[in-house]
Amino acid sequence: MEQEGPKKKREGRLTLVLALATLISAFGSSFQYGYNVSVVNSPAELMRQFYNDTYYDRTGELIDEFPLTLLWSVTVSMFPFGGFIGSLLVGPLVNRFGRKGALLFNNIFSVVPAVLMGCSEIAKSFELIIVSRLLVGICAGVSSNVVPMYLGELAPKNLRGALGVVPQLFITIGILVAQLFGLRSILANQKGWPILLGLTGIPAALQLLTLPYFPESPRYLLLGKKNQEAARKALQRLRGWDEVDEELEEIRREDEAERAAGFVSVRRLCSTRALRWQLITVVALMGGQQLSGVNAIYYYADQIYLSAGVKSNDVQYVTVGTGAVNVLMTICTVFVVELLGRRLLLLLGFSICFAACCVITVALALQDTVSWMPYLSIACVIIYVIGHAIGPSPIPALLITEIFLQTSRPAAFMVGGSVHWLSNFAVGLVFPFIQAGLGAYSFIIFGVICLLTTIYTFMIVPETKGRSFIEISQTFNKMNKVSEVSPQKEESLAVSSSF
């Protein structure tokens, strides 16, 4: 036991190679996810006018309001639909190209659409924008799964949690940068909006130039490529010392435990009784995360503020302020997640979002009767963003890692990613019509979802802070009503018995 203390300290070292690999992979991939979530918000009216002008040049007629709204909704929602497709490509890509190789290959889905979007106005084709939104969505769908996988396999055990939140931090930074560049005085103007859309290719280009110089996942090199020497060299570069035999042996032991349990496919995940409540929890939290309305705020923030009574010239600055708050609160979450725990942050976050949705509904309904109501609406949106940033945004993906053992984790990420992107797609496609039909009462729907997710978290989701994977698995075994020793080869119990 005396020898383990210094060893853990040594494993916790954040070397320059590890830090740079983390920053480059997160900036080149996760940043783009956030950037493309928000980038179409500021130039929305300019782009809709471009759609109309292009159609008029072709046919001599203008697009009616409903088809134009539908066309714009498709443009916005192509991004999350592409994300869903990308999440399905993760397995084949990481198995064929490795973790780093998958990220490098994935940049095709960023550089190509960046060029297409940048040339869309010159080409007089709004179809290029729609297709490009699908492609950058595929890029985001792949990176949102591969980056956490890559960083988790690069990092020593006691840094996996901290590095695991870095992708979410870069997503919020991407949102903020898109809002800053989306100011009318910078790029959200008649000449600048194609450049604004095309800038997403810059992080991809930088990643293509720099990431090849950093190590591939040692785990992939050892187990996937069967190349012990390459895995050893990668670990030596990442850890900053030469004695890595014990860590290599640990990877081998984990592999043996995983092979003893057997591979868990999505189909097996859905049919295994010992994983039932874990699966339901992933679906509930990922669905609640997206259907709670957070992306409705980022996709249509300007319209929300305008309907709240903010002057058109001031909307852009309020939107940037909201993005800055999101970044700051995500940074705070990095420091408090181990102190307060996952469950408390989820309960607190969804409760704040529920309260904000209720108050903003009242504020929007009464904004014409009380002079200060528009300011209350703005405050509610900002409070909502704070609530989402401290729990619903970062915690669900972290919980997937913690409530599933290694063999079922890839399938769980595929299910969680599918729910995430399909819910995101539904909100992006349907929200403009909800807003047009319900007006001030649009946020009641999101409030109900926040409330239901809060209740589910309170009644079902256990705290995972400071608990081993096996302890968490045993908690779910009781919920799933499976015995500690099962005659079936249930994945979680098989892995439990191997330790």
CSV table of C-alpha atoms in Angstrom, one decimal:
chain,number,residue,atom,x,y,z
A,1,MET,CA,0.0,0.0,0.0
A,2,GLU,CA,2.9,2.4,0.7
A,3,GLN,CA,4.1,1.9,-2.8
A,4,GLU,CA,0.7,2.8,-4.4
A,5,GLY,CA,0.6,6.3,-3.1
A,6,PRO,CA,3.6,7.7,-4.9
A,7,LYS,CA,2.6,5.7,-8.0
A,8,LYS,CA,-0.8,7.4,-8.1
A,9,LYS,CA,0.9,10.8,-7.8
A,10,ARG,CA,3.1,9.9,-10.7
A,11,GLU,CA,0.3,8.8,-12.8
A,12,GLY,CA,-1.5,12.1,-12.2
A,13,ARG,CA,1.2,14.1,-13.9
A,14,LEU,CA,-0.1,16.4,-16.7
A,15,THR,CA,2.8,16.3,-19.2
A,16,LEU,CA,3.3,18.8,-22.0
A,17,VAL,CA,2.5,16.1,-24.6
A,18,LEU,CA,-0.7,15.1,-22.9
A,19,ALA,CA,-1.8,18.7,-22.5
A,20,LEU,CA,-1.2,19.6,-26.1
A,21,ALA,CA,-2.8,16.4,-27.4
A,22,THR,CA,-5.9,17.3,-25.3
A,23,LEU,CA,-6.0,20.9,-26.5
A,24,ILE,CA,-5.5,20.1,-30.2
A,25,SER,CA,-8.0,17.3,-30.3
A,26,ALA,CA,-10.6,19.3,-28.4
A,27,PHE,CA,-10.0,22.5,-30.4
A,28,GLY,CA,-10.0,20.7,-33.8
A,29,SER,CA,-13.1,18.7,-33.1
A,30,SER,CA,-15.2,19.7,-30.1
A,31,PHE,CA,-14.8,23.4,-30.8
A,32,GLN,CA,-16.4,22.9,-34.2
A,33,TYR,CA,-19.4,21.2,-32.7
A,34,GLY,CA,-20.1,24.3,-30.5
A,35,TYR,CA,-19.3,26.7,-33.4
A,36,ASN,CA,-21.7,25.1,-35.8
A,37,VAL,CA,-24.5,24.9,-33.2
A,38,SER,CA,-24.5,28.7,-32.9
A,39,VAL,CA,-23.1,30.0,-36.2
A,40,VAL,CA,-26.3,30.2,-38.1
A,41,ASN,CA,-28.1,32.2,-35.4
A,42,SER,CA,-26.8,35.7,-36.0
A,43,PRO,CA,-26.9,35.8,-39.9
A,44,ALA,CA,-30.3,33.9,-40.0
A,45,GLU,CA,-32.2,36.8,-41.6
A,46,LEU,CA,-29.4,37.5,-44.1
A,47,MET,CA,-29.4,33.8,-45.1
A,48,ARG,CA,-33.1,33.6,-45.4
A,49,GLN,CA,-33.0,36.6,-47.7
A,50,PHE,CA,-30.3,34.9,-49.7
A,51,TYR,CA,-32.6,31.8,-50.0
A,52,ASN,CA,-35.4,34.1,-51.2
A,53,ASP,CA,-33.2,36.0,-53.7
A,54,THR,CA,-31.7,32.9,-55.1
A,55,TYR,CA,-35.1,31.3,-55.6
A,56,TYR,CA,-36.4,34.5,-57.2
A,57,ASP,CA,-33.5,34.6,-59.7
A,58,ARG,CA,-34.3,31.1,-60.7
A,59,THR,CA,-38.1,31.3,-60.9
A,60,GLY,CA,-39.1,34.9,-60.9
A,61,GLU,CA,-41.2,34.2,-57.7
A,62,LEU,CA,-40.5,34.7,-54.0
A,63,ILE,CA,-40.8,31.8,-51.5
A,64,ASP,CA,-44.0,31.9,-49.3
A,65,GLU,CA,-43.5,32.2,-45.6
A,66,PHE,CA,-44.3,28.6,-44.6
A,67,PRO,CA,-42.0,27.0,-47.2
A,68,LEU,CA,-39.2,29.5,-46.3
A,69,THR,CA,-39.6,28.6,-42.6
A,70,LEU,CA,-39.5,24.9,-43.4
A,71,LEU,CA,-36.4,25.4,-45.6
A,72,TRP,CA,-34.7,27.3,-42.8
A,73,SER,CA,-35.7,24.6,-40.3
A,74,VAL,CA,-34.2,22.0,-42.5
A,75,THR,CA,-31.0,24.0,-42.8
A,76,VAL,CA,-30.7,24.2,-39.0
A,77,SER,CA,-31.7,20.6,-38.3
A,78,MET,CA,-29.4,19.1,-40.9
A,79,PHE,CA,-26.6,19.6,-38.4
A,80,PRO,CA,-28.0,17.3,-35.7
A,81,PHE,CA,-29.3,14.9,-38.3
A,82,GLY,CA,-25.7,14.6,-39.6
A,83,GLY,CA,-24.6,14.2,-36.0
A,84,PHE,CA,-26.8,11.1,-35.7
A,85,ILE,CA,-25.2,9.7,-38.9
A,86,GLY,CA,-21.8,10.5,-37.5
A,87,SER,CA,-22.5,8.7,-34.2
A,88,LEU,CA,-23.3,5.5,-36.2
A,89,LEU,CA,-19.9,5.8,-38.0
A,90,VAL,CA,-17.8,5.9,-34.8
A,91,GLY,CA,-17.4,2.2,-34.3
A,92,PRO,CA,-16.2,1.4,-37.9
A,93,LEU,CA,-13.9,4.5,-37.9
A,94,VAL,CA,-12.1,3.9,-34.6
A,95,ASN,CA,-11.7,0.2,-35.3
A,96,ARG,CA,-10.2,0.8,-38.8
A,97,PHE,CA,-8.2,4.0,-38.3
A,98,GLY,CA,-7.7,4.2,-34.5
A,99,ARG,CA,-8.7,7.0,-32.2
A,100,LYS,CA,-6.3,9.6,-33.6
A,101,GLY,CA,-6.7,8.3,-37.1
A,102,ALA,CA,-10.5,8.7,-36.9
A,103,LEU,CA,-10.2,12.3,-35.8
A,104,LEU,CA,-7.8,13.0,-38.7
A,105,PHE,CA,-10.1,11.3,-41.2
A,106,ASN,CA,-13.1,13.1,-39.7
A,107,ASN,CA,-11.7,16.5,-40.8
A,108,ILE,CA,-12.8,15.7,-44.3
A,109,PHE,CA,-16.3,16.4,-43.0
A,110,SER,CA,-15.2,19.8,-41.9
A,111,VAL,CA,-12.8,21.1,-44.5
A,112,VAL,CA,-15.0,20.2,-47.5
A,113,PRO,CA,-18.2,21.8,-46.2
A,114,ALA,CA,-16.3,24.8,-45.0
A,115,VAL,CA,-15.2,25.5,-48.6
A,116,LEU,CA,-18.7,24.8,-49.9
A,117,MET,CA,-20.4,27.1,-47.5
A,118,GLY,CA,-17.8,29.8,-48.1
A,119,CYS,CA,-18.6,29.6,-51.9
A,120,SER,CA,-22.4,29.3,-51.6
A,121,GLU,CA,-23.2,32.9,-52.3
A,122,ILE,CA,-20.8,33.1,-55.3
A,123,ALA,CA,-22.4,29.9,-56.6
A,124,LYS,CA,-25.9,31.2,-56.0
A,125,SER,CA,-26.8,27.9,-54.3
A,126,PHE,CA,-28.5,27.6,-50.9
A,127,GLU,CA,-28.4,23.8,-51.5
A,128,LEU,CA,-24.7,23.9,-50.8
A,129,ILE,CA,-25.4,25.3,-47.4
A,130,ILE,CA,-27.9,22.6,-46.6
A,131,VAL,CA,-25.6,19.8,-47.7
A,132,SER,CA,-22.7,21.3,-45.9
A,133,ARG,CA,-24.7,21.5,-42.6
A,134,LEU,CA,-25.3,17.8,-43.0
A,135,LEU,CA,-21.5,17.1,-43.5
A,136,VAL,CA,-20.4,19.3,-40.5
A,137,GLY,CA,-23.0,17.5,-38.5
A,138,ILE,CA,-21.4,14.2,-39.4
A,139,CYS,CA,-18.1,15.7,-38.2
A,140,ALA,CA,-19.6,16.7,-34.9
A,141,GLY,CA,-21.3,13.3,-34.4
A,142,VAL,CA,-18.0,11.5,-34.9
A,143,SER,CA,-15.9,13.9,-32.8
A,144,SER,CA,-18.4,14.1,-29.9
A,145,ASN,CA,-17.8,10.3,-29.3
A,146,VAL,CA,-14.2,9.9,-30.4
A,147,VAL,CA,-12.6,12.8,-28.6
A,148,PRO,CA,-13.7,11.6,-25.1
A,149,MET,CA,-12.6,8.1,-26.1
A,150,TYR,CA,-9.2,9.3,-27.3
A,151,LEU,CA,-8.6,11.5,-24.2
A,152,GLY,CA,-9.8,8.8,-21.8
A,153,GLU,CA,-7.3,6.4,-23.3
A,154,LEU,CA,-4.4,8.9,-23.3
A,155,ALA,CA,-4.9,10.1,-19.7
A,156,PRO,CA,-3.8,8.4,-16.5
A,157,LYS,CA,-6.7,7.2,-14.3
A,158,ASN,CA,-6.9,10.1,-11.9
A,159,LEU,CA,-6.9,12.7,-14.8
A,160,ARG,CA,-9.7,11.1,-16.9
A,161,GLY,CA,-12.5,13.0,-15.1
A,162,ALA,CA,-10.8,16.4,-15.6
A,163,LEU,CA,-9.8,15.8,-19.2
A,164,GLY,CA,-13.3,14.3,-19.8
A,165,VAL,CA,-14.9,17.7,-19.3
A,166,VAL,CA,-12.5,19.5,-21.6
A,167,PRO,CA,-14.5,18.6,-24.8
A,168,GLN,CA,-17.7,20.1,-23.3
A,169,LEU,CA,-15.7,23.2,-22.3
A,170,PHE,CA,-14.5,23.6,-25.9
A,171,ILE,CA,-18.1,23.2,-27.2
A,172,THR,CA,-19.1,26.2,-25.1
A,173,ILE,CA,-16.1,28.1,-26.3
A,174,GLY,CA,-17.0,27.3,-29.9
A,175,ILE,CA,-20.5,28.7,-29.2
A,176,LEU,CA,-19.1,31.9,-27.8
A,177,VAL,CA,-16.6,32.4,-30.6
A,178,ALA,CA,-19.4,32.0,-33.2
A,179,GLN,CA,-21.5,34.6,-31.3
A,180,LEU,CA,-18.5,37.0,-31.2
A,181,PHE,CA,-17.7,36.6,-34.9
A,182,GLY,CA,-21.5,36.8,-35.5
A,183,LEU,CA,-21.6,40.4,-34.4
A,184,ARG,CA,-22.9,42.6,-37.2
A,185,SER,CA,-19.8,44.8,-37.0
A,186,ILE,CA,-17.6,41.7,-37.7
A,187,LEU,CA,-19.1,39.0,-40.0
A,188,ALA,CA,-22.9,38.9,-39.6
A,189,ASN,CA,-23.4,41.3,-42.5
A,190,GLN,CA,-24.1,41.1,-46.2
A,191,LYS,CA,-20.5,40.4,-47.3
A,192,GLY,CA,-19.3,38.5,-44.2
A,193,TRP,CA,-21.8,35.8,-43.5
A,194,PRO,CA,-20.3,33.2,-46.0
A,195,ILE,CA,-16.9,33.7,-44.4
A,196,LEU,CA,-18.5,33.2,-41.0
A,197,LEU,CA,-19.8,29.8,-42.1
A,198,GLY,CA,-16.5,28.9,-43.7
A,199,LEU,CA,-14.4,29.6,-40.7
A,200,THR,CA,-15.2,26.2,-39.3
A,201,GLY,CA,-12.5,24.7,-41.6
A,202,ILE,CA,-9.7,26.5,-39.8
A,203,PRO,CA,-9.7,24.3,-36.6
A,204,ALA,CA,-9.8,21.2,-38.8
A,205,ALA,CA,-6.9,22.4,-40.9
A,206,LEU,CA,-4.8,23.1,-37.7
A,207,GLN,CA,-5.7,19.7,-36.4
A,208,LEU,CA,-4.6,18.0,-39.7
A,209,LEU,CA,-1.3,19.8,-39.5
A,210,THR,CA,-0.5,19.2,-35.8
A,211,LEU,CA,-2.2,16.1,-34.4
A,212,PRO,CA,-0.2,13.6,-36.5
A,213,TYR,CA,2.8,14.5,-34.3
A,214,PHE,CA,1.1,13.2,-31.2
A,215,PRO,CA,0.7,9.6,-30.0
A,216,GLU,CA,-2.1,7.3,-30.9
A,217,SER,CA,-4.0,5.7,-28.1
A,218,PRO,CA,-1.6,3.2,-26.4
A,219,ARG,CA,-4.6,1.0,-25.7
A,220,TYR,CA,-5.5,0.9,-29.4
A,221,LEU,CA,-1.9,0.2,-30.4
A,222,LEU,CA,-1.5,-2.6,-27.9
A,223,LEU,CA,-4.9,-4.3,-28.3
A,224,GLY,CA,-6.1,-3.3,-31.7
A,225,LYS,CA,-2.8,-3.2,-33.6
A,226,LYS,CA,-1.0,-5.8,-31.4
A,227,ASN,CA,2.1,-3.5,-31.5
A,228,GLN,CA,3.6,-3.6,-28.1
A,229,GLU,CA,6.6,-1.5,-29.0
A,230,ALA,CA,4.5,1.4,-30.5
A,231,ALA,CA,2.3,1.3,-27.4
A,232,ARG,CA,5.3,1.4,-25.1
A,233,LYS,CA,6.7,4.5,-27.0
A,234,ALA,CA,3.4,6.2,-26.9
A,235,LEU,CA,3.0,5.7,-23.1
A,236,GLN,CA,6.6,6.9,-22.5
A,237,ARG,CA,5.9,10.1,-24.4
A,238,LEU,CA,2.6,10.7,-22.6
A,239,ARG,CA,3.9,9.9,-19.1
A,240,GLY,CA,7.3,11.5,-19.4
A,241,TRP,CA,9.2,8.5,-18.0
A,242,ASP,CA,10.5,5.2,-19.4
A,243,GLU,CA,9.0,2.7,-16.8
A,244,VAL,CA,5.6,1.9,-18.4
A,245,ASP,CA,5.6,-1.9,-18.2
A,246,GLU,CA,3.2,-1.9,-15.3
A,247,GLU,CA,0.7,0.2,-17.1
A,248,LEU,CA,1.0,-2.0,-20.2
A,249,GLU,CA,0.3,-5.0,-18.1
A,250,GLU,CA,-2.7,-3.3,-16.5
A,251,ILE,CA,-4.1,-2.7,-20.0
A,252,ARG,CA,-3.7,-6.4,-20.8
A,253,ARG,CA,-5.5,-7.4,-17.6
A,254,GLU,CA,-8.4,-5.1,-18.4
A,255,ASP,CA,-8.5,-6.6,-21.9
A,256,GLU,CA,-8.7,-10.1,-20.4
A,257,ALA,CA,-11.5,-9.0,-18.1
A,258,GLU,CA,-13.4,-7.5,-21.0
A,259,ARG,CA,-12.9,-10.6,-23.2
A,260,ALA,CA,-14.2,-12.8,-20.3
A,261,ALA,CA,-17.4,-10.8,-20.3
A,262,GLY,CA,-17.7,-10.8,-24.1
A,263,PHE,CA,-18.5,-7.9,-26.5
A,264,VAL,CA,-21.8,-6.2,-25.8
A,265,SER,CA,-23.6,-5.0,-29.0
A,266,VAL,CA,-26.4,-2.5,-29.0
A,267,ARG,CA,-28.9,-5.4,-29.5
A,268,ARG,CA,-27.5,-7.3,-26.5
A,269,LEU,CA,-27.4,-4.1,-24.5
A,270,CYS,CA,-31.1,-3.6,-25.1
A,271,SER,CA,-32.0,-7.2,-24.1
A,272,THR,CA,-29.7,-7.7,-21.1
A,273,ARG,CA,-31.7,-7.5,-17.9
A,274,ALA,CA,-28.6,-6.6,-15.8
A,275,LEU,CA,-28.2,-3.4,-17.9
A,276,ARG,CA,-31.9,-2.4,-18.1
A,277,TRP,CA,-32.0,0.6,-15.7
A,278,GLN,CA,-28.6,1.8,-16.9
A,279,LEU,CA,-30.0,1.9,-20.5
A,280,ILE,CA,-33.2,3.6,-19.4
A,281,THR,CA,-31.1,6.2,-17.5
A,282,VAL,CA,-29.0,7.0,-20.5
A,283,VAL,CA,-32.1,7.5,-22.7
A,284,ALA,CA,-33.9,9.6,-20.1
A,285,LEU,CA,-30.9,11.9,-19.4
A,286,MET,CA,-29.7,12.3,-23.0
A,287,GLY,CA,-33.3,12.9,-24.1
A,288,GLY,CA,-33.9,15.3,-21.2
A,289,GLN,CA,-30.7,17.1,-22.0
A,290,GLN,CA,-31.7,18.0,-25.6
A,291,LEU,CA,-35.5,18.1,-25.3
A,292,SER,CA,-35.2,20.5,-22.4
A,293,GLY,CA,-34.8,23.3,-25.0
A,294,VAL,CA,-31.1,24.3,-24.6
A,295,ASN,CA,-30.4,24.2,-28.4
A,296,ALA,CA,-33.6,26.1,-29.1
A,297,ILE,CA,-31.9,28.9,-27.3
A,298,TYR,CA,-28.7,28.7,-29.3
A,299,TYR,CA,-30.4,28.1,-32.6
A,300,TYR,CA,-32.9,30.9,-32.2
A,301,ALA,CA,-31.5,33.1,-29.5
A,302,ASP,CA,-31.9,36.3,-31.5
A,303,GLN,CA,-35.6,35.6,-32.1
A,304,ILE,CA,-36.2,34.8,-28.5
A,305,TYR,CA,-34.6,38.1,-27.4
A,306,LEU,CA,-36.5,40.0,-30.0
A,307,SER,CA,-39.8,38.5,-28.8
A,308,ALA,CA,-38.8,39.4,-25.3
A,309,GLY,CA,-38.6,43.1,-26.4
A,310,VAL,CA,-34.9,43.6,-26.8
A,311,LYS,CA,-34.0,46.2,-29.4
A,312,SER,CA,-32.6,44.6,-32.6
A,313,ASN,CA,-29.3,46.5,-32.3
A,314,ASP,CA,-28.8,45.2,-28.8
A,315,VAL,CA,-29.7,41.5,-29.4
A,316,GLN,CA,-26.3,40.5,-30.6
A,317,TYR,CA,-24.6,41.7,-27.5
A,318,VAL,CA,-27.0,39.9,-25.2
A,319,THR,CA,-26.4,36.7,-27.1
A,320,VAL,CA,-22.6,37.1,-26.7
A,321,GLY,CA,-23.2,37.7,-23.0
A,322,THR,CA,-25.2,34.5,-22.7
A,323,GLY,CA,-22.4,32.5,-24.4
A,324,ALA,CA,-19.8,34.0,-22.0
A,325,VAL,CA,-21.9,32.9,-19.0
A,326,ASN,CA,-22.1,29.4,-20.5
A,327,VAL,CA,-18.3,29.2,-20.7
A,328,LEU,CA,-17.8,30.5,-17.2
A,329,MET,CA,-20.3,28.1,-15.6
A,330,THR,CA,-18.8,25.1,-17.5
A,331,ILE,CA,-15.4,26.0,-16.1
A,332,CYS,CA,-17.0,26.1,-12.6
A,333,THR,CA,-18.4,22.6,-13.2
A,334,VAL,CA,-14.9,21.2,-13.8
A,335,PHE,CA,-14.0,22.2,-10.3
A,336,VAL,CA,-17.2,21.3,-8.4
A,337,VAL,CA,-18.2,18.0,-10.0
A,338,GLU,CA,-16.0,16.0,-7.7
A,339,LEU,CA,-17.0,18.1,-4.7
A,340,LEU,CA,-20.8,18.1,-5.1
A,341,GLY,CA,-21.4,14.9,-7.0
A,342,ARG,CA,-23.1,14.1,-10.3
A,343,ARG,CA,-26.6,13.5,-8.9
A,344,LEU,CA,-26.8,16.9,-7.1
A,345,LEU,CA,-25.7,18.8,-10.1
A,346,LEU,CA,-28.3,17.1,-12.3
A,347,LEU,CA,-31.1,17.8,-9.8
A,348,LEU,CA,-30.0,21.4,-9.3
A,349,GLY,CA,-29.5,22.1,-13.0
A,350,PHE,CA,-32.8,20.6,-14.2
A,351,SER,CA,-34.7,22.3,-11.4
A,352,ILE,CA,-33.2,25.7,-12.3
A,353,CYS,CA,-34.1,25.1,-16.0
A,354,PHE,CA,-37.7,24.1,-15.0
A,355,ALA,CA,-38.1,27.3,-12.9
A,356,ALA,CA,-36.6,29.5,-15.6
A,357,CYS,CA,-39.0,28.0,-18.2
A,358,CYS,CA,-42.0,28.7,-16.0
A,359,VAL,CA,-41.0,32.3,-15.3
A,360,ILE,CA,-40.1,33.1,-18.9
A,361,THR,CA,-43.5,31.9,-20.0
A,362,VAL,CA,-45.2,34.3,-17.7
A,363,ALA,CA,-42.8,37.1,-18.6
A,364,LEU,CA,-43.3,36.7,-22.3
A,365,ALA,CA,-47.1,36.5,-21.9
A,366,LEU,CA,-47.1,39.8,-19.8
A,367,GLN,CA,-44.3,41.7,-21.6
A,368,ASP,CA,-46.8,44.1,-23.2
A,369,THR,CA,-48.5,45.0,-19.9
A,370,VAL,CA,-45.5,45.5,-17.6
A,371,SER,CA,-42.5,47.6,-18.6
A,372,TRP,CA,-39.8,45.6,-16.9
A,373,MET,CA,-41.0,42.2,-18.1
A,374,PRO,CA,-38.6,42.0,-21.1
A,375,TYR,CA,-35.7,42.3,-18.7
A,376,LEU,CA,-37.1,39.4,-16.6
A,377,SER,CA,-37.3,37.4,-19.8
A,378,ILE,CA,-33.6,38.0,-20.6
A,379,ALA,CA,-32.7,37.1,-17.0
A,380,CYS,CA,-34.6,33.9,-17.2
A,381,VAL,CA,-32.8,32.9,-20.4
A,382,ILE,CA,-29.4,33.5,-18.7
A,383,ILE,CA,-30.5,31.7,-15.6
A,384,TYR,CA,-31.6,28.8,-17.8
A,385,VAL,CA,-28.2,28.7,-19.4
A,386,ILE,CA,-26.5,28.7,-16.0
A,387,GLY,CA,-28.7,25.8,-14.8
A,388,HIS,CA,-28.0,23.7,-18.0
A,389,ALA,CA,-24.2,24.4,-17.8
A,390,ILE,CA,-23.9,23.1,-14.2
A,391,GLY,CA,-25.6,19.7,-14.8
A,392,PRO,CA,-27.7,18.8,-17.8
A,393,SER,CA,-25.0,19.7,-20.4
A,394,PRO,CA,-21.8,18.0,-19.0
A,395,ILE,CA,-23.0,15.3,-16.7
A,396,PRO,CA,-25.0,12.8,-18.8
A,397,ALA,CA,-22.0,11.8,-21.0
A,398,LEU,CA,-19.9,11.5,-17.9
A,399,LEU,CA,-22.4,9.2,-16.3
A,400,ILE,CA,-22.4,6.9,-19.4
A,401,THR,CA,-18.7,6.2,-18.7
A,402,GLU,CA,-19.4,5.6,-15.0
A,403,ILE,CA,-22.6,3.4,-15.0
A,404,PHE,CA,-21.4,1.1,-17.7
A,405,LEU,CA,-18.5,-1.3,-17.6
A,406,GLN,CA,-15.9,-1.3,-20.4
A,407,THR,CA,-17.5,-4.0,-22.6
A,408,SER,CA,-20.9,-2.3,-22.8
A,409,ARG,CA,-19.6,1.3,-22.9
A,410,PRO,CA,-19.2,1.6,-26.7
A,411,ALA,CA,-22.8,0.3,-27.3
A,412,ALA,CA,-24.0,2.7,-24.5
A,413,PHE,CA,-22.3,5.6,-26.2
A,414,MET,CA,-23.9,4.7,-29.5
A,415,VAL,CA,-27.4,4.6,-27.9
A,416,GLY,CA,-26.8,7.8,-26.0
A,417,GLY,CA,-25.4,9.5,-29.0
A,418,SER,CA,-28.3,8.5,-31.2
A,419,VAL,CA,-30.8,9.8,-28.6
A,420,HIS,CA,-28.8,13.0,-28.2
A,421,TRP,CA,-28.7,13.8,-32.0
A,422,LEU,CA,-32.2,12.7,-32.8
A,423,SER,CA,-33.6,14.8,-30.0
A,424,ASN,CA,-31.4,17.7,-31.1
A,425,PHE,CA,-32.7,17.2,-34.7
A,426,ALA,CA,-36.3,17.2,-33.5
A,427,VAL,CA,-35.9,20.4,-31.6
A,428,GLY,CA,-34.2,22.2,-34.5
A,429,LEU,CA,-36.8,21.1,-36.9
A,430,VAL,CA,-40.0,21.7,-34.9
A,431,PHE,CA,-39.2,24.6,-32.6
A,432,PRO,CA,-39.9,27.4,-35.2
A,433,PHE,CA,-43.4,26.0,-35.7
A,434,ILE,CA,-43.9,25.6,-31.9
A,435,GLN,CA,-42.8,29.2,-31.5
A,436,ALA,CA,-45.1,30.4,-34.2
A,437,GLY,CA,-48.0,28.4,-32.9
A,438,LEU,CA,-47.7,28.8,-29.1
A,439,GLY,CA,-45.8,32.1,-28.9
A,440,ALA,CA,-45.2,33.0,-25.3
A,441,TYR,CA,-46.2,29.5,-24.2
A,442,SER,CA,-43.5,27.6,-26.2
A,443,PHE,CA,-41.3,27.1,-23.1
A,444,ILE,CA,-44.1,25.2,-21.2
A,445,ILE,CA,-43.2,22.1,-23.2
A,446,PHE,CA,-39.5,22.4,-22.3
A,447,GLY,CA,-40.4,23.1,-18.6
A,448,VAL,CA,-42.4,19.9,-18.4
A,449,ILE,CA,-39.5,17.9,-19.8
A,450,CYS,CA,-37.1,19.5,-17.3
A,451,LEU,CA,-39.6,18.6,-14.4
A,452,LEU,CA,-39.9,15.0,-15.6
A,453,THR,CA,-36.2,14.6,-15.9
A,454,THR,CA,-35.7,16.1,-12.4
A,455,ILE,CA,-38.2,13.6,-11.0
A,456,TYR,CA,-36.5,10.7,-12.7
A,457,THR,CA,-33.1,11.7,-11.5
A,458,PHE,CA,-34.4,12.1,-7.9
A,459,MET,CA,-36.1,8.7,-7.9
A,460,ILE,CA,-33.7,6.5,-10.0
A,461,VAL,CA,-30.2,7.9,-10.6
A,462,PRO,CA,-27.7,7.0,-7.9
A,463,GLU,CA,-24.7,9.1,-6.9
A,464,THR,CA,-21.5,7.8,-8.6
A,465,LYS,CA,-19.0,10.2,-7.0
A,466,GLY,CA,-16.1,8.4,-5.4
A,467,ARG,CA,-17.4,4.9,-6.2
A,468,SER,CA,-15.7,2.3,-8.3
A,469,PHE,CA,-17.3,0.9,-11.4
A,470,ILE,CA,-18.0,-2.4,-9.6
A,471,GLU,CA,-19.8,-0.6,-6.7
A,472,ILE,CA,-21.9,1.3,-9.2
A,473,SER,CA,-22.7,-1.9,-11.1
A,474,GLN,CA,-23.8,-3.6,-7.8
A,475,THR,CA,-26.2,-0.7,-7.1
A,476,PHE,CA,-27.8,-1.2,-10.5
A,477,ASN,CA,-27.8,-5.0,-10.0
A,478,LYS,CA,-30.2,-4.5,-7.1
A,479,MET,CA,-32.4,-2.1,-9.2
A,480,ASN,CA,-32.4,-4.6,-12.1
A,481,LYS,CA,-33.2,-7.4,-9.6
A,482,VAL,CA,-30.4,-9.7,-10.7
A,483,SER,CA,-28.5,-11.9,-8.4
A,484,GLU,CA,-24.8,-11.3,-7.6
A,485,VAL,CA,-24.0,-14.7,-9.2
A,486,SER,CA,-26.0,-15.1,-12.5
A,487,PRO,CA,-25.9,-18.3,-14.5
A,488,GLN,CA,-26.2,-16.2,-17.7
A,489,LYS,CA,-23.2,-14.4,-19.0
A,490,GLU,CA,-24.5,-11.0,-18.1
A,491,GLU,CA,-21.9,-8.4,-19.0
A,492,SER,CA,-21.7,-6.5,-15.8
A,493,LEU,CA,-21.6,-9.5,-13.5
A,494,ALA,CA,-19.0,-11.3,-15.7
A,495,VAL,CA,-16.7,-8.3,-15.4
A,496,SER,CA,-17.4,-8.1,-11.7
A,497,SER,CA,-16.3,-11.7,-11.1
A,498,SER,CA,-13.1,-11.2,-13.1
A,499,PHE,CA,-11.8,-8.6,-10.6
